[in-house]
mmCIF file of C-alpha atoms in Angstrom:
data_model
loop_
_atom_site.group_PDB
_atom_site.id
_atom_site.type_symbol
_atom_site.label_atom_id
_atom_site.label_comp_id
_atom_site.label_asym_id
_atom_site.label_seq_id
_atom_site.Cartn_x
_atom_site.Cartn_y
_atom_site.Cartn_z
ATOM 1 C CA UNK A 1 -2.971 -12.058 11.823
ATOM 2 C CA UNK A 2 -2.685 -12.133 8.166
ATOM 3 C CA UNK A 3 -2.965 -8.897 6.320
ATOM 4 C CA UNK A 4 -2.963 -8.527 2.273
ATOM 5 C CA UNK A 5 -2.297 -5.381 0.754
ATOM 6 C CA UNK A 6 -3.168 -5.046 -3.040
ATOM 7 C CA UNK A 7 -3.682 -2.616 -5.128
ATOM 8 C CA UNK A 8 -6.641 -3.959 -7.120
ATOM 9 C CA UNK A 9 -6.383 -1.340 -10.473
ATOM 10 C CA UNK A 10 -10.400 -0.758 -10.331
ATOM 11 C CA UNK A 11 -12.908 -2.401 -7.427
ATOM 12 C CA UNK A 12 -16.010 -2.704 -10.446
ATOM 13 C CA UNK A 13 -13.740 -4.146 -13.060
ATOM 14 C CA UNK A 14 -11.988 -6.765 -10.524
ATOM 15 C CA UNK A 15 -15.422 -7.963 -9.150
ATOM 16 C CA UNK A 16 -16.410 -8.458 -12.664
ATOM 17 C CA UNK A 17 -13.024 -11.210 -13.540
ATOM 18 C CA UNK A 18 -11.976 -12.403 -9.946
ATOM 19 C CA UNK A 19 -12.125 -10.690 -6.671
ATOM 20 C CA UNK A 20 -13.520 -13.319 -4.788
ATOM 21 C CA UNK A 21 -11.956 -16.313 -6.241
ATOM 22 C CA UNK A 22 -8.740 -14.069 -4.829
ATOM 23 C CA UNK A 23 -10.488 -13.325 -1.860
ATOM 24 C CA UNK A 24 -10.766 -16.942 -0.920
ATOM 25 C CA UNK A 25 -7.957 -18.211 -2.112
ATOM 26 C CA UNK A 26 -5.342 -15.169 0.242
ATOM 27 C CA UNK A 27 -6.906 -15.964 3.043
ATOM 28 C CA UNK A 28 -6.737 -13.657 5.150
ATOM 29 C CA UNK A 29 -7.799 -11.794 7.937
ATOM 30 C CA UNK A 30 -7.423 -8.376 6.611
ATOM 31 C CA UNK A 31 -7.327 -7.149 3.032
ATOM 32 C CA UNK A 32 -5.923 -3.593 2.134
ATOM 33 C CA UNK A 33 -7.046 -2.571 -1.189
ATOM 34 C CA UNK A 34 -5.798 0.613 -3.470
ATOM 35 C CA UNK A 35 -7.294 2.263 -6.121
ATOM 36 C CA UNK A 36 -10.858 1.422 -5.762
ATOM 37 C CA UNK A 37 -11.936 3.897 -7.945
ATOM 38 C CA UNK A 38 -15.359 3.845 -6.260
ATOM 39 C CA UNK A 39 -17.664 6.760 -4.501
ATOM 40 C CA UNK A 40 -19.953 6.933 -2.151
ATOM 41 C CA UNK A 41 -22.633 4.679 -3.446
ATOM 42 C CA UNK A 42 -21.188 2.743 -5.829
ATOM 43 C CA UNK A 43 -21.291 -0.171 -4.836
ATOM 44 C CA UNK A 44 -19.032 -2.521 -2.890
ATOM 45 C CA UNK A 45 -18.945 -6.325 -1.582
ATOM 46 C CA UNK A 46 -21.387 -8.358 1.039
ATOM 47 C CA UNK A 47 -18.465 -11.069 2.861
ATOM 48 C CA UNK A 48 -20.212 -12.047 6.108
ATOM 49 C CA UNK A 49 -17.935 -11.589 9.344
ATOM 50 C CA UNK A 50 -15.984 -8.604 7.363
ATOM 51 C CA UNK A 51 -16.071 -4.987 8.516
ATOM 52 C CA UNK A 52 -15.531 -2.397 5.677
ATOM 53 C CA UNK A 53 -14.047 0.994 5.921
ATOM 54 C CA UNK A 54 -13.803 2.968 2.940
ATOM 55 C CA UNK A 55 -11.907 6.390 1.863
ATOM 56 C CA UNK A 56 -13.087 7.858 -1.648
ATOM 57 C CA UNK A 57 -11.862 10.404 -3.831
ATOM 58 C CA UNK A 58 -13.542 13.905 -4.916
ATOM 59 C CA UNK A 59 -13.069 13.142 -8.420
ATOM 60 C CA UNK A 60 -14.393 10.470 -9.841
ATOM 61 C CA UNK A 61 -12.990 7.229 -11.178
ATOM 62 C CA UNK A 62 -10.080 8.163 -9.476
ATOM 63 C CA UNK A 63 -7.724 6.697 -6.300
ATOM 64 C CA UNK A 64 -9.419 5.611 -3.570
ATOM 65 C CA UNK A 65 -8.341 2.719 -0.922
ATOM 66 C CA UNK A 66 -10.731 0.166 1.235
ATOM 67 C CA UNK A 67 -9.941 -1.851 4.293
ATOM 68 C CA UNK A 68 -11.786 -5.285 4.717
ATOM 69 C CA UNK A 69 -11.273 -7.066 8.404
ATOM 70 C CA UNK A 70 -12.520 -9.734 10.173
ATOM 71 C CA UNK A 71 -11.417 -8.182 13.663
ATOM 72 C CA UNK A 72 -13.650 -4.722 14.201
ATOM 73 C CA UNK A 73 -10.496 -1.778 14.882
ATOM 74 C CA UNK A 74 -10.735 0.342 18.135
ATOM 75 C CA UNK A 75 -10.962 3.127 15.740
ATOM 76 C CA UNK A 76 -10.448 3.965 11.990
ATOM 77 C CA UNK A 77 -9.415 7.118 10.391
ATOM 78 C CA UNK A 78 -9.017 8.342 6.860
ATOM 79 C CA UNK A 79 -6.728 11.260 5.788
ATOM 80 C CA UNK A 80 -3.196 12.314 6.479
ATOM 81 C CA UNK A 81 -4.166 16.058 7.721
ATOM 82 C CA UNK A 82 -3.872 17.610 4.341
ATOM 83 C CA UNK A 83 -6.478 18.943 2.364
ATOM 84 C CA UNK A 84 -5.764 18.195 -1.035
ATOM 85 C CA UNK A 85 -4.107 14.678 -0.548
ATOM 86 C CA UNK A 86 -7.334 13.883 1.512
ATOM 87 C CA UNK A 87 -9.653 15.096 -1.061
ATOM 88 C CA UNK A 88 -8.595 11.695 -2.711
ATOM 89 C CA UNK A 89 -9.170 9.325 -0.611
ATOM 90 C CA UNK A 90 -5.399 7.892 0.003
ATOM 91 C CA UNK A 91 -5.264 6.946 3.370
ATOM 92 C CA UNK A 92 -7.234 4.590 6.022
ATOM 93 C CA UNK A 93 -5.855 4.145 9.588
ATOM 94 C CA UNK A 94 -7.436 1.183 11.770
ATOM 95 C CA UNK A 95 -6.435 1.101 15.366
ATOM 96 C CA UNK A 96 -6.010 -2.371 16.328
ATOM 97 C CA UNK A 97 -4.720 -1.563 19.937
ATOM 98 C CA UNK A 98 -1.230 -2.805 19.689
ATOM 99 C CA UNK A 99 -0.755 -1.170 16.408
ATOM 100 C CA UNK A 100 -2.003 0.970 14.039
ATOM 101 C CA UNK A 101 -2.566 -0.302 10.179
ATOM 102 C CA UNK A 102 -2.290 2.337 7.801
ATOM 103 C CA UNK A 103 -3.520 1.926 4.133
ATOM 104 C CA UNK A 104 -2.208 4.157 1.496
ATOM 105 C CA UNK A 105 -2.102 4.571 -2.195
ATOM 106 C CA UNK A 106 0.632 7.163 -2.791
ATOM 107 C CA UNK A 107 0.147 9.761 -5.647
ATOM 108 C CA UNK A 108 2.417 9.058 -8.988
ATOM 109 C CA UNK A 109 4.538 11.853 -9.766
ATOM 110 C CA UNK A 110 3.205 11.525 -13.339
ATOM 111 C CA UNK A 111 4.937 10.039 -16.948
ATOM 112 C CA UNK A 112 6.493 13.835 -17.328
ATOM 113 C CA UNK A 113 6.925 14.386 -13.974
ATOM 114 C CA UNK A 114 4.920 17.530 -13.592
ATOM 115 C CA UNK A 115 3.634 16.402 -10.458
ATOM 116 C CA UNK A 116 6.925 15.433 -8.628
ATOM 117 C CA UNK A 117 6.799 18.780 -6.407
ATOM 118 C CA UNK A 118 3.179 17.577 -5.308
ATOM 119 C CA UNK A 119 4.331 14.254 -4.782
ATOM 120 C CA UNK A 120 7.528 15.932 -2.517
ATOM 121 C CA UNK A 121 4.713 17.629 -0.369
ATOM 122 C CA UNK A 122 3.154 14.464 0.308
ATOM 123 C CA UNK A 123 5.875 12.420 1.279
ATOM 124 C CA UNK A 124 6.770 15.349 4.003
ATOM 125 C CA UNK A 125 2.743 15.175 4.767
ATOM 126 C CA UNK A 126 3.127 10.987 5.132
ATOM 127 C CA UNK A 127 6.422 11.026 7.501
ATOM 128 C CA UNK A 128 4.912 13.784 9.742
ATOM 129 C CA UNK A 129 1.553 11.505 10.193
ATOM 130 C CA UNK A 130 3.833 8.353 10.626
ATOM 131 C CA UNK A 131 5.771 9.715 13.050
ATOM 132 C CA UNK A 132 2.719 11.238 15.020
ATOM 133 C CA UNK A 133 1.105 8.407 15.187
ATOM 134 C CA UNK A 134 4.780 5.849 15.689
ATOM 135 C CA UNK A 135 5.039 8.360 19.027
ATOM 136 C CA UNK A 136 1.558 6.524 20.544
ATOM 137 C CA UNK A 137 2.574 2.585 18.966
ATOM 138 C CA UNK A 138 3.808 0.836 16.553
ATOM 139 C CA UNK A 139 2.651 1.236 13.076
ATOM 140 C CA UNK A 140 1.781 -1.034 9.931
ATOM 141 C CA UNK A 141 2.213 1.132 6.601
ATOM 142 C CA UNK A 142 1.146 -0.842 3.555
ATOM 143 C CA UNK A 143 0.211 0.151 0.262
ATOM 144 C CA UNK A 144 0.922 0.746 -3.083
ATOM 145 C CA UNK A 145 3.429 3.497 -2.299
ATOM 146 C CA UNK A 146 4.139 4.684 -5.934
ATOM 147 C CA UNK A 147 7.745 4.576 -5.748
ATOM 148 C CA UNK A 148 11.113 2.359 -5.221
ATOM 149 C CA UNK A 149 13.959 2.995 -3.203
ATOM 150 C CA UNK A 150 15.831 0.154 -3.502
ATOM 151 C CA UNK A 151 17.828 -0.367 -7.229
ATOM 152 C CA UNK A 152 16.579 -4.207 -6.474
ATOM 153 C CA UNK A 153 13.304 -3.270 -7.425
ATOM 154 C CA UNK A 154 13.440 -1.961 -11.012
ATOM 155 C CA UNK A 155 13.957 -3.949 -13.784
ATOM 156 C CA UNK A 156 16.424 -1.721 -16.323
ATOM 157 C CA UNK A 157 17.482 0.006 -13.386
ATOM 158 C CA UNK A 158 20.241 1.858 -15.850
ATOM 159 C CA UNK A 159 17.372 4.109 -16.743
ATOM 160 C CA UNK A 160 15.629 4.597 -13.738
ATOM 161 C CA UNK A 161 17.134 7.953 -12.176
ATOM 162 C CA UNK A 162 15.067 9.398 -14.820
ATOM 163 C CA UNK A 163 11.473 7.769 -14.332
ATOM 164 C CA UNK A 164 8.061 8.826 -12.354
ATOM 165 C CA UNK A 165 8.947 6.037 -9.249
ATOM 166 C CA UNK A 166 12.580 6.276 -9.058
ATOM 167 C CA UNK A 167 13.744 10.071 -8.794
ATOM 168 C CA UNK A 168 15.997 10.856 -6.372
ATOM 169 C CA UNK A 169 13.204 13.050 -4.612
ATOM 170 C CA UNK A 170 10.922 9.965 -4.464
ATOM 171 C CA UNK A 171 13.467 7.648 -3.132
ATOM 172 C CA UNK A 172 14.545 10.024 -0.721
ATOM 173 C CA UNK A 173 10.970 10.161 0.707
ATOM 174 C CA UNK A 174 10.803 6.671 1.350
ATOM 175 C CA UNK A 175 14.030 6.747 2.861
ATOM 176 C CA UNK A 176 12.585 8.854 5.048
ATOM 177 C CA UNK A 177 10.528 7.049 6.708
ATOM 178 C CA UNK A 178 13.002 3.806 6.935
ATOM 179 C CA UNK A 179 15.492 6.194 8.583
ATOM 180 C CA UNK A 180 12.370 7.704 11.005
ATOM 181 C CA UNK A 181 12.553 4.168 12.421
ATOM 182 C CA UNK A 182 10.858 1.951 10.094
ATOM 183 C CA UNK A 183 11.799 -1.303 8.315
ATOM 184 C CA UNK A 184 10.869 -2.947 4.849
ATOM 185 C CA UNK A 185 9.167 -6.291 6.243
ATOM 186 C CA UNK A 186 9.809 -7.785 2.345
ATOM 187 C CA UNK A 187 13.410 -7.621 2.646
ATOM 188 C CA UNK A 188 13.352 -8.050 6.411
ATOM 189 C CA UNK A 189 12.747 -11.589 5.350
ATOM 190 C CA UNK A 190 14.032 -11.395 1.503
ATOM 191 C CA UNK A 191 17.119 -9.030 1.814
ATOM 192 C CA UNK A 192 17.935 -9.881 -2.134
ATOM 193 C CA UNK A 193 14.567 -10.684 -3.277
ATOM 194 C CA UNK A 194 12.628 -8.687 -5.735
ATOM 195 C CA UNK A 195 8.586 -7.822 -4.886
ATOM 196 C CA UNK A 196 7.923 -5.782 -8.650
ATOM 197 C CA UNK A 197 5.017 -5.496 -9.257
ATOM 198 C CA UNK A 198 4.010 -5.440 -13.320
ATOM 199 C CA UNK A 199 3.902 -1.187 -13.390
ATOM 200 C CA UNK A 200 4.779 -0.166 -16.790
ATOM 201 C CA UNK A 201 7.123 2.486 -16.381
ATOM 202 C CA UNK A 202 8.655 4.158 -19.909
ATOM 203 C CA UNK A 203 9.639 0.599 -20.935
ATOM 204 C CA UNK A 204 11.108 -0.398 -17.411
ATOM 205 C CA UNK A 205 9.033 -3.870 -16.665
ATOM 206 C CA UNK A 206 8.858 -4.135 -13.614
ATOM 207 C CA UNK A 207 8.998 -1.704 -10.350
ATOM 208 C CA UNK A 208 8.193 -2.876 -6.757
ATOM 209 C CA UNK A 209 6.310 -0.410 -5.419
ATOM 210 C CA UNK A 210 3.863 -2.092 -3.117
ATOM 211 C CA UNK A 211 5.186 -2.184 0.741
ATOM 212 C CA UNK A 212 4.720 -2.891 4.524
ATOM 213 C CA UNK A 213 6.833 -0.585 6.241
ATOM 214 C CA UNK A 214 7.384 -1.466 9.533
ATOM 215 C CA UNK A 215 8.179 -0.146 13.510
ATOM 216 C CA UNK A 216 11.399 -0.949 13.843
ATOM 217 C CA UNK A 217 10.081 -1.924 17.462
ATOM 218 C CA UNK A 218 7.363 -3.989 16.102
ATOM 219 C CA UNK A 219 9.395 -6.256 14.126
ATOM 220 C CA UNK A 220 9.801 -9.203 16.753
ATOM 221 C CA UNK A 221 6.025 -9.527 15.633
ATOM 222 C CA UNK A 222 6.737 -10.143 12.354
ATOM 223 C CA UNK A 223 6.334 -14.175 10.847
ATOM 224 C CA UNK A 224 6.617 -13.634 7.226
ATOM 225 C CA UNK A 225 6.011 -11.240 4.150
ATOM 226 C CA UNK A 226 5.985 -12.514 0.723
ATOM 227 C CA UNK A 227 4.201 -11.813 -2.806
ATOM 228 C CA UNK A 228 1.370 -13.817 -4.571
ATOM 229 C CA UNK A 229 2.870 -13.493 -7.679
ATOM 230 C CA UNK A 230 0.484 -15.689 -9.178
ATOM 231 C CA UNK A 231 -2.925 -13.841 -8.664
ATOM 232 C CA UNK A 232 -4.749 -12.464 -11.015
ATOM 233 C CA UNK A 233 -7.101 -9.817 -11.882
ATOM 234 C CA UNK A 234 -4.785 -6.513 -11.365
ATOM 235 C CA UNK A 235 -1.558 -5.005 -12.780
ATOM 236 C CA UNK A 236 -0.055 -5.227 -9.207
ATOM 237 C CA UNK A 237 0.125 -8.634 -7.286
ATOM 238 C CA UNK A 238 -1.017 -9.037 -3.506
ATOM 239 C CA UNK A 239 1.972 -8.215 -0.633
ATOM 240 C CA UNK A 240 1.031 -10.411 2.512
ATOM 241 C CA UNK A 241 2.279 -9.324 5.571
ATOM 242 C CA UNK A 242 1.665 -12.126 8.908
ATOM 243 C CA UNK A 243 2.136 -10.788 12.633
ATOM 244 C CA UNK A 244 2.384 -13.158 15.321
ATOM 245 C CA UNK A 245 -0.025 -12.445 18.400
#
């Protein structure tokens, strides 16, 4: 199974330039999109064969994720349990018996950080779903997670303690969930590559912030994980993620 996570900056505004020219040319079997910035009845895509589950945000214009999959789940889900955080539409769960696949777009902690204690709250919401859900089977997080832990993925990294992304609060939630039993399948495979993404961060270039966190347990499954660095149409590029079945 091949599995593309990408967050896609704006569904309307990437069906305009490319979506399906990028659509054909991933591949895959499922795609994991972020920040659709759709509602209800906006409008999304006819692809024959695909099921569609979507999770939209209260306000609008705003968050929002989508899961697109050739195999129909066992069950799909959106939310993490908390109100506010699933007022916007962050998180789709697909149950695809051996594991679940989580979708998320993370909330930014803002330029002046004024949101960092909200973001703290949800990364303490995140790891308690996780967990819930890694007692029953093995889990699949992607997503644009809206942070780095790893000093390998920020460009200018001599500034970054300071930055929406790279706080020590916001590193330490990802850490989290790596030390809850979970494993970065990018540098399972590329321990000293770099998967940045083209997030414009006070000058900083680059920050990889787009992830499949893995089971621990699950990892045997695991065949590859790598960036399409070359397509177009977003300010992130697609993270592909291949299980073996």
């Amino acid at each position: 199974m091949k599995i593309v996570s990408w967050n896609i900056n704006g569904f309307r505004s990437l069906m305009s330039r490319s979506f399906l020219d990028a659509f054909n040319a991933l591949d895959a079997d499922v795609y994991c999109l972020q920040e659709t910035k759709l509602q209800s009845g906006q409008g999304g895509v006819d692809i024959p064969g695909f099921h569609q589950y979507w999770s939209y945000a209260d306000r609008p214009g705003y968050s929002g994720t989508a899961v697109l999959t050739l195999r129909e789940p066992q069950g799909a889900y959106t939310g993490v349990g908390h109100e506010l955080f699933d007022a916007e539409g962050r998180v789709i769960t697909l149950d695809f018996g051996s594991f679940y696949l989580v979708n998320c777009y993370a909330p930014n902690a803002a330029p002046d950080l004024s949101r960092l204690a909200e973001r703290t709250e949800w990364d303490a919401a995140l790891l308690a779903f996780l967990q819930a859900l890694d007692a029953d089977k093995p889990v699949v997080l992607c997503g644009d997670l809206n942070a780095a832990y790893n000093d390998a993925d920020l460009a200018g990294k001599q500034q970054g303690m300071h930055v929406p992304g790279f706080t020590q609060e916001e590193r330490s939630g990802l850490t989290a969930i790596l030390n809850a039993g979970f494993i970065d399948a990018f540098r399972h495979f590329h321990p000293d590559g770099k998967a940045g993404d083209f997030a414009y961060r006070k000058g900083i270039r680059a920050m990889g912030m787009d992830y499949f966190l893995v089971s621990k347990r699950f990892a045997e499954q695991l065949a590859d994980c790598r960036v399409h660095n070359r397509v177009k149409g977003s300010d992130h590029w697609p993270l592909e993620l291949v299980i073996r079945e």
